[in-house]
Short mmCIF file of C-alpha atoms in Angstrom, two decimals:
data_model
loop_
_atom_site.label_atom_id
_atom_site.label_comp_id
_atom_site.label_asym_id
_atom_site.label_seq_id
_atom_site.Cartn_x
_atom_site.Cartn_y
_atom_site.Cartn_z
CA MET A 201 -54.37 6.62 0.30
CA LYS A 202 -51.47 8.76 -0.94
CA TYR A 203 -48.06 9.24 0.35
CA ALA A 204 -44.81 10.97 -0.39
CA PRO A 205 -42.21 8.02 -0.91
CA PHE A 206 -38.47 8.87 0.18
CA PHE A 207 -36.30 6.16 -1.25
CA GLY A 208 -33.34 8.10 -0.03
CA CYS A 209 -29.71 7.41 -1.46
CA MET A 210 -28.92 3.86 -1.65
CA ILE A 211 -32.04 2.57 -2.73
CA THR A 212 -32.46 5.24 -5.68
CA VAL A 213 -28.53 5.10 -6.69
CA LYS A 214 -27.18 1.37 -5.78
CA TYR A 215 -30.38 -0.79 -5.34
CA PRO A 216 -33.12 0.48 -7.87
CA GLN A 217 -34.37 -2.78 -8.17
CA MET A 218 -35.72 -2.50 -4.50
CA GLU A 219 -37.63 0.96 -5.78
CA ALA A 220 -38.87 -0.70 -8.61
CA ALA A 221 -40.24 -3.64 -6.57
CA VAL A 222 -41.87 -1.02 -3.95
CA ARG A 223 -43.51 1.09 -7.02
CA LYS A 224 -45.46 -2.21 -8.83
CA THR A 225 -46.20 -3.55 -5.62
CA ALA A 226 -47.52 -0.64 -4.03
CA ARG A 227 -49.98 -0.02 -7.23
CA ASN A 228 -51.22 -3.40 -6.53
CA LEU A 229 -52.10 -2.59 -3.04
CA GLY A 230 -53.88 0.34 -3.63
CA MET A 231 -51.09 2.90 -2.51
CA GLU A 232 -50.63 6.09 -3.94
CA LEU A 233 -47.21 7.40 -4.28
CA VAL A 234 -46.80 10.87 -5.06
CA ASP A 235 -43.56 11.65 -5.76
CA LEU A 236 -41.91 15.11 -4.16
CA GLU A 237 -39.62 17.36 -6.14
CA GLY A 238 -36.28 18.57 -3.83
CA PHE A 239 -35.61 15.67 -1.41
CA SER A 240 -31.92 15.28 -0.63
CA CYS A 241 -29.89 12.49 1.81
CA CYS A 242 -32.14 11.74 4.73
CA PRO A 243 -29.18 12.43 5.93
CA ASP A 244 -27.27 9.17 6.96
CA PRO A 245 -27.76 8.16 10.54
CA ILE A 246 -24.74 6.82 10.68
CA PHE A 247 -21.76 8.87 9.41
CA PHE A 248 -23.46 12.33 9.00
CA LYS A 249 -25.09 11.83 12.34
CA ALA A 250 -21.54 11.41 13.86
CA THR A 251 -20.26 14.84 12.21
CA ASP A 252 -22.66 17.53 13.72
CA LYS A 253 -26.39 16.21 15.09
CA LEU A 254 -27.85 19.86 14.73
CA THR A 255 -26.54 19.87 11.06
CA TRP A 256 -28.10 16.01 10.83
CA LEU A 257 -31.39 17.38 12.07
CA THR A 258 -31.77 20.80 10.21
CA ILE A 259 -31.29 18.78 6.55
CA ALA A 260 -33.48 16.20 7.80
CA ALA A 261 -36.05 18.66 9.20
CA ARG A 262 -35.95 20.28 5.39
CA ASN A 263 -37.02 17.31 4.05
CA ILE A 264 -39.78 16.92 6.21
CA CYS A 265 -40.65 20.22 5.06
CA ILE A 266 -41.24 19.35 1.63
CA ALA A 267 -43.90 16.63 2.69
CA GLU A 268 -45.40 19.14 5.06
CA GLU A 269 -45.79 21.60 2.37
CA ALA A 270 -47.35 19.17 0.43
CA GLY A 271 -49.37 17.50 2.99
CA LEU A 272 -48.82 13.81 2.81
CA ASP A 273 -46.90 11.86 5.16
CA MET A 274 -43.87 10.46 4.00
CA VAL A 275 -43.44 6.74 3.70
CA THR A 276 -39.72 5.28 3.56
CA MET A 277 -38.36 2.17 2.32
CA CYS A 278 -34.70 2.05 3.75
CA SER A 279 -34.26 1.90 7.52
CA GLY A 280 -31.30 4.35 7.82
CA CYS A 281 -33.72 6.53 6.16
CA THR A 282 -36.69 5.81 8.30
CA ALA A 283 -34.13 6.30 11.96
CA THR A 284 -32.90 9.52 10.99
CA LEU A 285 -36.69 11.04 9.42
CA SER A 286 -38.45 9.57 12.49
CA GLU A 287 -35.62 10.28 15.07
CA ALA A 288 -35.62 14.49 13.50
CA ASN A 289 -39.80 14.47 13.89
CA PHE A 290 -39.87 13.36 17.23
CA HIS A 291 -36.83 15.31 18.81
CA LEU A 292 -38.64 18.42 16.60
CA SER A 293 -41.94 17.79 17.68
CA THR A 294 -40.93 17.05 21.31
CA GLU A 295 -38.22 19.64 22.01
CA PRO A 296 -39.37 23.34 21.32
CA GLU A 297 -35.93 24.81 21.87
CA LEU A 298 -34.34 22.67 19.41
CA LYS A 299 -37.06 23.18 17.06
CA GLU A 300 -36.58 26.64 17.28
CA LYS A 301 -32.68 26.57 16.50
CA VAL A 302 -33.24 24.27 13.28
CA ASN A 303 -35.85 26.95 12.19
CA GLN A 304 -33.63 29.61 12.59
CA ARG A 305 -31.64 27.73 10.03
CA LEU A 306 -34.34 26.59 7.74
CA LYS A 307 -35.28 30.45 7.84
CA ARG A 308 -32.28 30.93 5.35
CA ILE A 309 -34.28 28.68 2.49
CA GLY A 310 -37.54 30.40 3.06
CA ARG A 311 -38.77 27.11 4.99
CA GLU A 312 -40.26 26.09 8.95
CA TYR A 313 -40.41 22.71 10.34
CA LYS A 314 -44.08 22.56 12.03
CA GLY A 315 -44.30 18.86 12.81
CA THR A 316 -47.52 18.31 11.08
CA ILE A 317 -46.65 14.88 9.20
CA SER A 318 -45.94 11.52 10.29
CA VAL A 319 -42.61 9.64 8.91
CA ARG A 320 -43.32 5.83 8.45
CA HIS A 321 -41.40 2.77 7.04
CA ILE A 322 -43.86 1.22 4.48
CA VAL A 323 -43.91 -1.87 6.32
CA THR A 324 -45.66 0.02 8.64
CA VAL A 325 -48.11 1.49 6.10
CA LEU A 326 -48.62 -2.53 5.07
CA ARG A 327 -49.68 -3.58 8.41
CA ASP A 328 -51.46 -0.84 9.53
CA ASP A 329 -53.20 1.72 6.98
CA LEU A 330 -53.52 -1.51 4.07
CA GLY A 331 -53.85 -4.22 6.55
CA ILE A 332 -52.30 -7.91 5.98
CA ASP A 333 -55.73 -8.74 4.47
CA ARG A 334 -54.86 -6.50 1.62
CA VAL A 335 -51.69 -7.87 1.17
CA ARG A 336 -52.94 -11.36 1.24
CA GLU A 337 -55.49 -10.26 -1.35
CA SER A 338 -53.02 -9.06 -3.69
CA VAL A 339 -51.33 -12.35 -3.85
CA LYS A 340 -51.86 -14.20 -7.28
CA ARG A 341 -48.73 -16.79 -6.86
CA PRO A 342 -48.41 -17.59 -2.94
CA LEU A 343 -44.95 -18.46 -2.36
CA GLY A 344 -45.97 -22.03 -1.04
CA GLY A 345 -42.99 -24.08 0.33
CA ILE A 346 -40.34 -20.96 -0.08
CA LYS A 347 -38.58 -21.02 3.66
CA VAL A 348 -37.66 -17.45 4.89
CA GLY A 349 -35.22 -16.57 7.30
CA ILE A 350 -36.08 -12.79 8.23
CA HIS A 351 -33.50 -10.18 9.16
CA TYR A 352 -34.96 -7.30 11.03
CA GLY A 353 -32.06 -4.86 11.20
CA CYS A 354 -32.05 -2.57 14.00
CA HIS A 355 -33.46 0.58 12.70
CA LEU A 356 -36.91 -0.24 12.23
CA LEU A 357 -37.46 -1.29 15.56
CA LYS A 358 -35.23 0.55 17.32
CA PRO A 359 -35.03 2.82 19.80
CA SER A 360 -38.46 2.01 20.65
CA GLU A 361 -40.02 4.68 22.23
CA ILE A 362 -39.65 6.80 18.58
CA MET A 363 -39.47 4.13 16.07
CA ARG A 364 -43.00 2.57 17.69
CA VAL A 365 -43.27 -0.25 15.41
CA ASP A 366 -42.90 -3.30 17.39
CA ASP A 367 -41.63 -4.79 20.30
CA PRO A 368 -37.83 -4.08 19.65
CA ASP A 369 -37.32 -7.93 20.98
CA TYR A 370 -39.56 -9.91 20.12
CA PRO A 371 -41.15 -7.89 17.05
CA THR A 372 -43.86 -9.99 14.84
CA ILE A 373 -44.30 -7.56 11.95
CA LEU A 374 -42.10 -8.81 9.14
CA GLU A 375 -43.45 -12.64 10.43
CA LYS A 376 -47.03 -11.11 9.23
CA LEU A 377 -46.05 -9.92 6.18
CA PHE A 378 -43.93 -12.65 4.97
CA SER A 379 -46.44 -14.88 6.02
CA ALA A 380 -49.13 -13.26 3.97
CA ILE A 381 -47.41 -13.88 1.18
CA GLY A 382 -47.08 -17.28 1.63
CA ALA A 383 -43.68 -17.70 2.69
CA GLU A 384 -42.86 -20.45 5.46
CA ILE A 385 -41.15 -18.49 8.23
CA VAL A 386 -38.19 -20.37 9.66
CA HIS A 387 -36.21 -18.94 12.49
CA HIS A 388 -32.85 -18.73 12.93
CA GLU A 389 -30.31 -18.37 16.06
CA LYS A 390 -29.22 -14.76 15.26
CA GLN A 391 -32.05 -13.19 13.21
CA ALA A 392 -31.76 -10.51 15.90
CA LEU A 393 -28.46 -9.39 15.46
CA CYS A 394 -27.41 -6.09 13.80
CA CYS A 395 -25.86 -6.52 10.26
CA GLY A 396 -22.62 -4.55 11.32
CA LYS A 397 -22.48 -1.89 8.53
CA ALA A 398 -22.21 0.90 10.69
CA CYS A 399 -19.44 -0.53 12.67
CA MET A 400 -15.97 1.11 11.80
CA SER A 401 -13.70 -1.69 12.49
CA GLU A 402 -12.65 -4.41 10.05
CA ASN A 403 -12.91 -7.64 12.08
CA ILE A 404 -15.88 -6.85 14.05
CA PRO A 405 -18.82 -6.77 10.90
CA GLU A 406 -17.16 -9.56 9.49
CA LYS A 407 -17.68 -11.82 12.42
CA MET A 408 -21.45 -10.59 12.50
CA THR A 409 -22.28 -11.50 9.01
CA TYR A 410 -20.67 -14.68 9.13
CA ASP A 411 -22.63 -15.66 12.41
CA VAL A 412 -25.86 -14.40 10.56
CA LEU A 413 -25.23 -16.30 8.05
CA THR A 414 -24.06 -19.42 8.89
CA SER A 415 -27.22 -19.16 11.25
CA LEU A 416 -29.07 -18.70 8.30
CA LYS A 417 -27.68 -22.32 6.59
CA LYS A 418 -28.16 -24.25 9.42
CA SER A 419 -31.77 -22.89 9.85
CA GLY A 420 -32.85 -24.44 6.39
CA ALA A 421 -33.78 -21.02 4.98
CA ASN A 422 -34.00 -20.54 1.12
CA LEU A 423 -33.49 -16.78 1.20
CA MET A 424 -32.89 -14.12 3.68
CA GLY A 425 -36.11 -11.38 3.80
CA LEU A 426 -35.11 -8.23 4.94
CA ILE A 427 -36.37 -4.27 4.68
CA CYS A 428 -33.44 -2.40 4.44
CA PRO A 429 -30.88 -1.75 1.63
CA THR A 430 -27.96 -1.18 3.96
CA CYS A 431 -28.15 -4.76 5.55
CA PHE A 432 -28.66 -6.08 1.75
CA ASP A 433 -25.80 -4.72 0.86
CA GLU A 434 -23.69 -6.14 3.80
CA PHE A 435 -25.12 -9.81 3.29
CA ASP A 436 -25.26 -9.66 -0.71
CA LEU A 437 -21.60 -8.73 -1.34
CA GLY A 438 -20.63 -9.79 2.27
CA GLN A 439 -21.50 -13.57 1.65
CA ILE A 440 -19.26 -13.81 -1.22
CA LYS A 441 -16.65 -12.33 0.28
CA LEU A 442 -16.61 -14.43 2.92
CA SER A 443 -17.09 -17.59 1.16
CA ARG A 444 -13.98 -16.95 -0.37
CA LYS A 445 -11.84 -15.86 2.75
CA TYR A 446 -13.39 -18.99 4.98
CA ASN A 447 -13.40 -21.57 2.06
CA GLN A 448 -17.31 -22.39 2.46
CA ASP A 449 -20.41 -21.96 1.04
CA LEU A 450 -21.87 -18.75 2.61
CA THR A 451 -24.05 -18.10 -0.26
CA ILE A 452 -27.87 -17.59 0.23
CA PRO A 453 -30.26 -15.61 -1.77
CA ILE A 454 -31.15 -11.99 -0.09
CA LEU A 455 -34.26 -10.76 -1.12
CA TYR A 456 -36.19 -7.19 -0.04
CA TYR A 457 -39.62 -7.93 1.02
CA PHE A 458 -41.14 -6.25 -2.14
CA GLN A 459 -39.27 -8.07 -4.69
CA LEU A 460 -40.78 -11.50 -3.38
CA LEU A 461 -44.28 -9.31 -2.57
CA GLY A 462 -43.67 -9.05 -6.41
CA LEU A 463 -43.01 -12.32 -7.36
CA ALA A 464 -46.17 -13.48 -5.32
CA GLN A 465 -47.83 -10.69 -6.88
CA GLY A 466 -47.25 -12.26 -10.57
CA LEU A 467 -44.42 -9.45 -11.20
CA SER A 468 -41.30 -11.72 -13.25
CA PRO A 469 -38.16 -12.02 -11.56
CA GLN A 470 -36.64 -9.41 -14.24
CA GLU A 471 -39.48 -7.01 -13.33
CA VAL A 472 -38.27 -6.85 -9.67
CA GLY A 473 -34.68 -6.96 -10.32
CA LEU A 474 -33.70 -10.21 -9.25
CA HIS A 475 -30.61 -10.55 -11.46
CA LEU A 476 -28.74 -7.61 -10.29
CA HIS A 477 -28.12 -9.13 -7.12
CA LYS A 478 -24.95 -10.48 -6.48
CA THR A 479 -26.33 -13.74 -5.10
CA LYS A 480 -27.57 -16.22 -7.87
CA THR A 481 -31.44 -16.31 -7.57
CA ASP A 482 -32.12 -18.76 -10.01
CA GLN A 483 -32.98 -21.58 -6.99
CA ILE A 484 -36.09 -19.26 -6.02
CA VAL A 485 -37.21 -18.41 -9.62
CA GLU A 486 -37.09 -22.41 -10.14
CA LYS A 487 -39.09 -23.09 -6.63
CA LEU A 488 -41.15 -20.57 -7.71
CA ALA A 489 -41.86 -22.13 -10.92
CA GLY A 490 -42.11 -25.20 -9.57
CA SER A 491 -44.81 -24.58 -7.10
CA ASN A 492 -47.21 -22.93 -9.69
CA MET B 1073 -15.06 -7.61 41.41
CA GLY B 1074 -12.90 -6.23 38.62
CA LYS B 1075 -15.92 -4.54 36.85
CA LEU B 1076 -17.44 -3.24 40.28
CA CYS B 1077 -14.27 -1.21 41.32
CA ASP B 1078 -13.36 -0.43 37.89
CA PHE B 1079 -13.97 3.31 38.75
CA PHE B 1080 -11.62 3.72 42.12
CA HIS B 1081 -9.06 1.60 39.83
CA TYR B 1082 -9.46 3.99 37.09
CA GLN B 1083 -8.68 6.56 39.19
CA LEU B 1084 -6.09 5.24 41.46
CA MET B 1085 -4.31 3.66 38.91
CA SER B 1086 -4.16 6.52 36.12
CA SER B 1087 -3.52 9.10 38.27
CA LYS B 1088 -5.82 11.02 36.36
CA SER B 1089 -8.25 13.80 38.17
CA ILE B 1090 -11.49 14.26 36.38
CA ASN B 1091 -11.65 16.22 33.42
CA TYR B 1092 -14.74 19.00 34.15
CA GLN B 1093 -13.75 20.71 31.32
CA PHE B 1094 -14.47 17.85 28.72
CA LYS B 1095 -17.72 16.67 30.77
CA LYS B 1096 -19.08 20.14 30.27
CA LYS B 1097 -18.34 20.30 26.68
CA LEU B 1098 -19.75 16.65 26.71
CA ASN B 1099 -23.14 18.09 28.04
CA SER B 1100 -23.21 21.06 25.58
CA THR B 1101 -22.97 18.45 23.08
CA LEU B 1102 -26.39 17.23 21.53
CA GLY B 1103 -26.95 13.79 23.12
CA GLY B 1104 -23.83 13.90 25.48
CA GLU B 1105 -25.84 15.53 28.53
CA ALA B 1106 -27.29 12.44 29.86
CA HIS B 1107 -23.68 10.85 30.17
CA SER B 1108 -23.47 11.61 33.81
CA TYR B 1109 -26.79 9.81 34.83
CA CYS B 1110 -24.63 6.52 34.01
CA TYR B 1111 -24.56 4.66 37.10
CA GLN B 1112 -22.25 1.77 35.57
CA CYS B 1113 -24.65 -0.76 35.90
CA GLY B 1114 -23.46 -2.35 32.78
CA ALA B 1115 -27.08 -3.36 31.18
CA CYS B 1116 -25.88 -1.86 27.87
CA VAL B 1117 -23.10 -4.54 27.86
CA GLY B 1118 -24.98 -7.79 27.68
CA ASP B 1119 -26.54 -7.40 24.34
CA CYS B 1120 -24.23 -5.13 22.95
CA PRO B 1121 -23.34 -6.85 19.42
CA ALA B 1122 -19.79 -4.79 19.08
CA ALA B 1123 -18.67 -5.97 22.54
CA MET B 1124 -20.11 -9.43 21.93
CA TYR B 1125 -17.49 -9.86 19.08
CA SER B 1126 -14.60 -7.37 20.56
CA VAL B 1127 -13.18 -7.13 23.94
CA ASP B 1128 -12.19 -3.33 22.74
CA PHE B 1129 -15.43 -2.24 23.19
CA ASN B 1130 -17.55 -1.75 25.86
CA PRO B 1131 -20.46 1.05 26.28
CA ARG B 1132 -19.71 0.73 30.07
CA GLU B 1133 -16.38 1.46 30.07
CA ILE B 1134 -16.77 4.32 27.57
CA LEU B 1135 -19.40 5.44 29.50
CA LEU B 1136 -16.90 5.42 32.51
CA GLN B 1137 -14.30 7.66 30.58
CA ALA B 1138 -16.97 9.82 29.66
CA LEU B 1139 -18.02 10.25 33.80
CA LEU B 1140 -14.13 11.13 34.31
CA GLY B 1141 -14.17 12.91 31.22
CA ASP B 1142 -11.17 11.32 29.81
CA GLU B 1143 -11.07 13.36 26.62
CA GLU B 1144 -8.03 11.71 25.27
CA ALA B 1145 -9.05 7.83 25.27
CA LEU B 1146 -12.36 9.09 24.05
CA THR B 1147 -11.44 11.29 21.03
CA LYS B 1148 -8.40 10.40 19.91
CA LYS B 1149 -7.28 9.11 16.56
CA ASP B 1150 -8.89 5.26 15.85
CA SER B 1151 -10.82 6.06 19.37
CA PRO B 1152 -12.77 2.71 20.36
CA ILE B 1153 -15.88 4.31 20.02
CA TRP B 1154 -15.91 4.32 16.48
CA ASN B 1155 -16.87 0.01 16.75
CA CYS B 1156 -20.01 0.78 18.04
CA THR B 1157 -22.55 -0.68 15.64
CA ASN B 1158 -25.33 2.08 16.24
CA CYS B 1159 -27.68 -0.82 16.94
CA TYR B 1160 -29.65 1.05 19.70
CA THR B 1161 -29.90 -1.94 22.12
CA CYS B 1162 -28.06 -0.12 25.02
CA TYR B 1163 -30.93 2.55 24.47
CA GLU B 1164 -33.31 0.36 24.89
CA ARG B 1165 -31.71 -1.69 28.05
CA CYS B 1166 -30.25 1.59 29.80
CA PRO B 1167 -32.53 1.86 32.91
CA GLN B 1168 -31.28 5.67 33.38
CA ALA B 1169 -32.03 6.60 30.10
CA VAL B 1170 -28.47 7.52 29.51
CA ARG B 1171 -28.83 6.55 25.69
CA PRO B 1172 -25.32 5.41 25.48
CA VAL B 1173 -25.33 5.42 22.14
CA GLU B 1174 -26.31 8.95 21.73
CA VAL B 1175 -23.42 9.79 24.06
CA ILE B 1176 -20.83 7.98 21.49
CA ILE B 1177 -22.45 9.87 18.48
CA ALA B 1178 -22.06 13.48 20.64
CA LEU B 1179 -18.13 11.92 21.36
CA LYS B 1180 -18.18 11.51 17.93
CA ASN B 1181 -19.33 15.08 17.07
CA ILE B 1182 -16.34 16.10 19.32
CA CYS B 1183 -14.06 13.93 17.12
CA TYR B 1184 -15.31 15.84 13.95
CA GLN B 1185 -14.48 19.05 15.56
CA LYS B 1186 -11.25 18.09 16.58
CA MET B 1187 -10.69 16.61 13.19
CA THR B 1188 -9.81 12.96 14.69
CA ALA B 1189 -12.78 11.66 13.21
CA SER B 1190 -12.54 8.34 11.10
CA PRO B 1191 -11.81 9.91 7.10
CA GLU B 1192 -14.90 7.91 6.18
CA VAL B 1193 -17.35 10.68 8.13
CA ASN B 1194 -15.76 13.40 6.29
CA GLN B 1195 -15.83 11.71 2.85
CA ILE B 1196 -19.87 11.35 3.67
CA VAL B 1197 -19.93 15.04 4.62
CA GLU B 1198 -18.03 15.72 1.34
CA SER B 1199 -20.68 13.86 -0.92
CA VAL B 1200 -23.84 15.75 0.79
CA LYS B 1201 -22.44 19.40 0.34
CA ALA B 1202 -21.47 18.37 -3.14
CA SER B 1203 -24.60 16.04 -4.53
CA GLY B 1204 -27.10 16.14 -2.00
CA ARG B 1205 -26.54 12.35 -1.58
CA THR B 1206 -24.15 9.66 0.02
CA VAL B 1207 -23.87 7.44 -3.04
CA ARG B 1208 -22.65 8.76 -6.31
CA ILE B 1209 -24.65 8.20 -9.76
CA THR B 1210 -22.65 6.47 -12.29
CA SER B 1211 -23.92 5.46 -15.80
CA LEU B 1212 -24.58 1.84 -14.22
CA SER B 1213 -26.88 3.29 -12.04
CA ASP B 1214 -28.71 5.26 -14.85
CA ARG B 1215 -28.43 2.01 -16.83
CA ARG B 1216 -30.21 -0.34 -14.44
CA ARG B 1217 -33.25 2.49 -13.48
CA LYS B 1218 -33.50 2.61 -17.21
CA GLU B 1219 -33.89 -1.33 -17.56
CA LEU B 1220 -36.44 -1.29 -14.75
CA GLY B 1221 -38.46 0.80 -15.81
CA LEU B 1222 -37.74 3.92 -13.34
CA GLY B 1223 -37.43 7.46 -14.38
CA GLU B 1224 -33.87 9.61 -13.69
CA ILE B 1225 -32.52 10.42 -10.29
CA LYS B 1226 -33.70 13.94 -9.68
CA SER B 1227 -30.84 16.53 -9.04
CA VAL B 1228 -30.95 17.67 -5.32
CA PRO B 1229 -31.10 21.67 -4.85
CA THR B 1230 -27.16 21.73 -3.29
CA ASP B 1231 -27.66 25.57 -2.83
CA GLU B 1232 -30.34 25.53 -0.02
CA LEU B 1233 -28.45 22.42 1.46
CA LYS B 1234 -25.08 24.61 1.94
CA GLU B 1235 -26.85 27.50 3.69
CA LEU B 1236 -27.86 25.09 6.03
CA PHE B 1237 -23.91 23.56 7.21
CA GLU B 1238 -23.74 26.95 8.41
CA PRO B 1239 -24.45 27.24 12.52
#
């Protein structure tokens, strides 16, 4: 199955370990990623959307046009890119007046939004196109015994009428995917809480991150599993700052799903870039080595 | 009692009349038009993380101010609207399809026009205009990609993007 991958800014530039993990694991799942030329920032669904929604939609539509011209569905690896591109695709394919306005601008660069492709977060491709069984079958080294506390993040699921991924209050998609690679899921109290990254107050995100991390620690999880680089940014760096500030050990490894999938498929910690994380992942690596 | 009577209190105590001009402006901003359907039920508040963690942020109150067209409170520098976490839970909860988060984003769009938006917002736009990306490419990012066996970062045709910023 062929898809046009859209890695966005955060993964491409700041967290290339996530891109490496996706590319290497997708190959093992029989997913063909066809790289297209010319993508820009999605653009960012928080700050950029806050400036002018029509410009935001137009630049998003330009990215979608590139995939339309290639006749490929887009697969996104970041919840933020998923939000922008899915929202744009939804509004432009259901609101003809808006589409007309956007196309007037796109005409200047010789492009036209048609509404012929879909945008999907890669985890939905795993669940719906490839199937959980194929994910399970790709595993060579199950993660037996590793306890994962999931952090869903907001934009994979909401707004549900647009995202159409899962029940926004009782989702199961990530439980299914983490279980398929042999992880033990541990539920924690603040599992559904937002990471707070998009809030511009100083105090609110800090308190939220603190609560998520303490809830995770309490649950006995060995690591946090997530699917969004923005949430990762908040927790990986955030926990070090907060541990210092509160003089309390809030550190816990944060892993992107595809890094863990890579380890389960037999890739080395280096190949999925675990050494690039701020929080040490040694315990995970040791635990994995011990269980096999 | 307090919450239920807020609407009337607000009008009585503030001696402000409804600013219809601002409401019209909000109605003509994408996503702002649904604000008038709000009947102040407060369903948006219960699961709002920003409201849970701060008394300064309450989506129902923001919608009340929008209903009254309180331009000053909503679009001044450091307006409480910037404390929204953009989690979209209110979008899920609202029985009137007001989509409070979208109204808040429409208000942010108005702030951007009035140049009262938070400086980080301007930085993002400038960065996208200049490089097509929000994150700056450094020698470290190039080195890390190489180490992971990834190709070079492709450049973005910024000349195309520039054309799209003009109304």
